[in-house]
CSV table of C-alpha atoms in Angstrom, one decimal:
chain,number,residue,atom,x,y,z
A,1,MET,CA,0.4,0.2,0.5
A,2,THR,CA,1.6,3.2,-0.9
A,3,VAL,CA,1.0,6.6,1.4
A,4,LYS,CA,-1.1,8.0,-1.1
A,5,GLU,CA,-4.0,4.8,-0.6
A,6,GLY,CA,-3.2,5.0,3.2
A,7,LEU,CA,-4.4,8.6,3.6
A,8,GLU,CA,-7.2,6.6,1.1
A,9,GLN,CA,-8.4,4.8,3.5
A,10,SER,CA,-7.8,6.8,6.9
A,11,ASP,CA,-9.8,9.0,5.6
A,12,ALA,CA,-12.6,6.4,4.6
A,13,ALA,CA,-12.9,5.2,8.1
A,14,ALA,CA,-12.7,8.9,9.9
A,15,GLU,CA,-16.5,9.1,7.1
A,16,LYS,CA,-17.0,5.9,8.8
A,17,LEU,CA,-16.2,7.2,12.4
A,18,ILE,CA,-18.7,10.3,11.9
A,19,GLU,CA,-21.5,7.8,10.6
A,20,ILE,CA,-20.6,5.3,13.7
A,21,ASN,CA,-21.3,8.7,16.1
A,22,GLN,CA,-24.1,9.8,14.5
A,23,ILE,CA,-25.7,6.9,15.2
A,24,ILE,CA,-24.7,6.9,18.4
A,25,THR,CA,-26.1,10.9,18.4
A,26,ASP,CA,-28.9,8.7,17.0
A,27,ALA,CA,-29.2,6.7,20.9
A,28,VAL,CA,-28.4,9.2,22.8
A,29,PHE,CA,-31.5,11.4,21.8
A,30,GLN,CA,-34.1,8.6,21.0
A,31,ALA,CA,-33.8,6.1,23.7
A,32,PHE,CA,-30.8,6.9,26.4
A,33,LEU,CA,-32.4,11.0,27.0
A,34,PHE,CA,-34.5,11.8,30.2
A,35,SER,CA,-34.1,7.7,30.9
A,36,TRP,CA,-33.4,7.2,34.5
A,37,GLN,CA,-29.9,5.4,33.3
A,38,TRP,CA,-29.1,9.2,31.7
A,39,TRP,CA,-30.2,10.5,34.8
A,40,LEU,CA,-27.9,8.6,36.8
A,41,GLY,CA,-24.7,8.9,34.6
A,42,ILE,CA,-25.6,12.6,35.1
A,43,ILE,CA,-25.7,13.1,39.1
A,44,LEU,CA,-22.1,10.7,39.0
A,45,PHE,CA,-20.6,12.9,36.5
A,46,VAL,CA,-21.8,16.3,39.2
A,47,VAL,CA,-22.0,15.0,42.5
A,48,PRO,CA,-18.8,13.2,43.7
A,49,TRP,CA,-17.5,16.6,42.3
A,50,ILE,CA,-19.9,18.4,44.7
A,51,LEU,CA,-18.8,16.3,47.5
A,52,TRP,CA,-14.8,16.4,47.0
A,53,VAL,CA,-14.8,20.3,47.1
A,54,ILE,CA,-17.1,19.9,50.4
A,55,PHE,CA,-14.7,17.8,51.8
A,56,ARG,CA,-12.0,17.9,50.0
A,57,THR,CA,-8.1,18.5,52.3
A,58,LYS,CA,-8.6,22.5,50.9
A,59,HIS,CA,-4.3,23.0,51.5
A,60,SER,CA,-3.8,19.9,48.9
A,61,THR,CA,-6.3,21.4,46.4
A,62,GLY,CA,-3.9,21.9,43.8
A,63,ARG,CA,-2.6,18.8,44.2
A,64,LEU,CA,-4.9,16.7,44.5
A,65,LEU,CA,-5.9,18.4,40.9
A,66,GLY,CA,-3.4,17.6,39.8
A,67,CYS,CA,-4.0,13.9,40.5
A,68,ALA,CA,-7.0,13.9,38.8
A,69,PHE,CA,-6.3,15.1,36.1
A,70,LEU,CA,-3.8,12.4,36.0
A,71,THR,CA,-5.9,9.9,36.4
A,72,ILE,CA,-9.0,11.3,33.7
A,73,ALA,CA,-6.2,11.4,31.3
A,74,LEU,CA,-4.6,7.7,32.1
A,75,SER,CA,-7.8,5.9,32.1
A,76,LEU,CA,-8.7,7.6,28.9
A,77,LEU,CA,-5.7,7.2,27.3
A,78,ILE,CA,-6.4,2.9,28.6
A,79,ASP,CA,-10.2,3.2,27.2
A,80,LEU,CA,-9.3,4.9,23.8
A,81,VAL,CA,-7.1,2.1,22.8
A,82,SER,CA,-9.2,-0.8,24.9
A,83,LEU,CA,-12.1,0.5,22.9
A,84,SER,CA,-10.1,0.3,19.4
A,85,TYR,CA,-9.2,-4.1,20.0
A,86,GLY,CA,-12.3,-4.1,21.7
A,87,LEU,CA,-12.1,-5.3,25.2
A,88,TRP,CA,-14.8,-3.8,26.5
A,89,SER,CA,-17.3,-1.4,25.3
A,90,TYR,CA,-19.7,1.2,27.2
A,91,PRO,CA,-23.0,1.0,25.6
A,92,MET,CA,-24.2,3.8,27.2
A,93,LYS,CA,-24.6,6.9,26.2
A,94,PHE,CA,-24.4,10.3,27.8
A,95,SER,CA,-24.3,13.0,25.8
A,96,PRO,CA,-23.9,13.1,21.5
A,97,LEU,CA,-20.6,14.8,22.0
A,98,SER,CA,-17.4,13.2,21.9
A,99,PRO,CA,-20.5,9.8,22.5
A,100,ILE,CA,-17.6,7.0,23.1
A,101,LEU,CA,-15.2,8.5,25.8
A,102,PHE,CA,-17.2,11.4,27.8
A,103,LEU,CA,-18.2,8.9,30.8
A,104,PRO,CA,-18.8,9.8,33.8
A,105,TYR,CA,-16.2,7.4,35.3
A,106,HIS,CA,-13.0,9.0,33.3
A,107,LEU,CA,-14.2,12.3,33.9
A,108,ALA,CA,-15.8,11.9,37.5
A,109,LEU,CA,-15.6,9.1,39.4
A,110,ALA,CA,-12.3,7.2,39.4
A,111,PRO,CA,-10.5,10.9,39.5
A,112,VAL,CA,-12.3,12.1,42.4
A,113,ALA,CA,-12.4,8.7,44.0
A,114,VAL,CA,-9.1,8.7,43.4
A,115,MET,CA,-8.2,12.1,44.9
A,116,PHE,CA,-10.6,10.3,48.6
A,117,VAL,CA,-8.5,7.8,49.2
A,118,LEU,CA,-4.7,9.7,48.6
A,119,GLN,CA,-6.2,12.3,51.4
A,120,ILE,CA,-8.0,9.4,53.8
A,121,LYS,CA,-5.3,8.3,56.2
A,122,PRO,CA,-1.9,9.6,54.2
A,123,LYS,CA,0.4,8.0,56.0
A,124,ALA,CA,-0.9,4.8,55.8
A,125,ASN,CA,0.4,2.2,53.0
A,126,ALA,CA,0.3,2.8,50.0
A,127,LEU,CA,-0.8,-1.0,48.6
A,128,ILE,CA,-3.6,-1.4,51.5
A,129,LYS,CA,-4.5,1.6,50.3
A,130,GLY,CA,-4.0,1.7,46.6
A,131,SER,CA,-5.1,-2.4,46.5
A,132,ILE,CA,-8.3,-1.1,48.3
A,133,PHE,CA,-9.3,1.4,46.4
A,134,ALA,CA,-8.2,-1.0,43.1
A,135,ALA,CA,-10.5,-3.9,44.8
A,136,ILE,CA,-13.7,-1.7,45.6
A,137,ALA,CA,-13.8,-0.1,42.4
A,138,ALA,CA,-12.8,-3.2,40.0
A,139,PHE,CA,-14.8,-5.9,41.7
A,140,GLY,CA,-17.8,-3.4,43.3
A,141,GLY,CA,-17.8,-0.7,40.7
A,142,MET,CA,-16.6,-2.1,37.6
A,143,ASN,CA,-19.3,-5.5,38.2
A,144,LEU,CA,-22.2,-3.0,39.0
A,145,PHE,CA,-21.3,-0.6,36.3
A,146,ASN,CA,-22.2,-4.1,33.7
A,147,ALA,CA,-25.4,-5.0,35.7
A,148,LEU,CA,-26.7,-1.7,34.6
A,149,GLU,CA,-25.1,-2.2,31.7
A,150,PHE,CA,-23.0,1.0,31.4
A,151,TYR,CA,-20.0,-1.2,31.2
A,152,ASN,CA,-19.5,-4.7,28.9
A,153,PRO,CA,-16.2,-6.5,29.9
A,154,LYS,CA,-17.2,-8.2,26.8
A,155,ASN,CA,-14.1,-11.3,27.7
A,156,TRP,CA,-12.2,-9.1,29.8
A,157,SER,CA,-11.6,-10.1,33.2
A,158,THR,CA,-12.1,-7.6,36.6
A,159,PHE,CA,-8.8,-8.9,37.7
A,160,TYR,CA,-7.5,-7.3,35.1
A,161,ASP,CA,-9.5,-3.6,35.9
A,162,PHE,CA,-8.0,-4.4,39.3
A,163,PHE,CA,-4.8,-4.2,37.9
A,164,ILE,CA,-5.8,-0.7,35.8
A,165,PHE,CA,-7.4,0.8,39.0
A,166,LEU,CA,-4.2,0.1,40.9
A,167,PHE,CA,-1.9,1.1,39.0
A,168,LEU,CA,-4.1,4.1,38.2
A,169,PHE,CA,-3.7,4.7,42.4
A,170,PHE,CA,-0.2,4.4,42.4
A,171,ALA,CA,0.5,6.8,39.3
A,172,SER,CA,-1.3,9.4,40.6
A,173,TYR,CA,0.6,8.8,45.0
A,174,TRP,CA,3.2,9.8,43.0
A,175,LEU,CA,2.3,12.7,41.8
A,176,PHE,CA,0.9,13.6,44.9
A,177,HIS,CA,3.8,13.4,46.4
A,178,ILE,CA,6.5,14.8,44.2
A,179,GLN,CA,8.3,16.9,45.8
A,180,GLY,CA,8.8,20.6,44.1
A,181,TYR,CA,5.1,22.1,44.7
A,182,GLU,CA,6.8,25.4,45.5
A,183,LYS,CA,5.7,28.5,44.7
A,184,ILE,CA,7.0,30.3,41.3
A,185,ALA,CA,9.0,32.8,42.5
A,186,ALA,CA,9.3,36.3,40.2
A,187,ARG,CA,12.6,37.2,38.8
A,188,LYS,CA,14.4,39.5,40.3
A,189,HIS,CA,15.9,41.8,37.6
A,190,THR,CA,19.1,43.4,38.3
């Protein structure tokens, strides 16, 4: 295949993606919008952040938000790769805009849960904290979302989800404890 043929094939695939997004958008507007599942998804977008604003460790807000953004980025990246290979799917959609990845798991549940776990008992053993978090998220959360038909694991083992959540926790744990969060001092001009 030549580069030109590759570009043509890529354009044809992009057109199919546009068609697929339209099909998903139709499903959002015609089937999901305002259903109890849709409302639950919206609640799962909003309530975790409200709880975090109320109960966060105020003096660590910046560090915690950095960890949240890292969790969002990593979970989106993991899902992009996994969805591309059909390892799992998210049948329930909440928004016609970027319907494949605009989900409460990435943008609210995972990052807020990680932030809460980081701030609870900060001197506790990180492996124990991370393992408890990963077990609850994987064996509790993912199985619940499977039962609600928000998540379809296909042949993906929940055991693998455990390690994904453990990875998300430790990546954020590392960022939370990294040194160098001092304020940038203004340079004095001489």
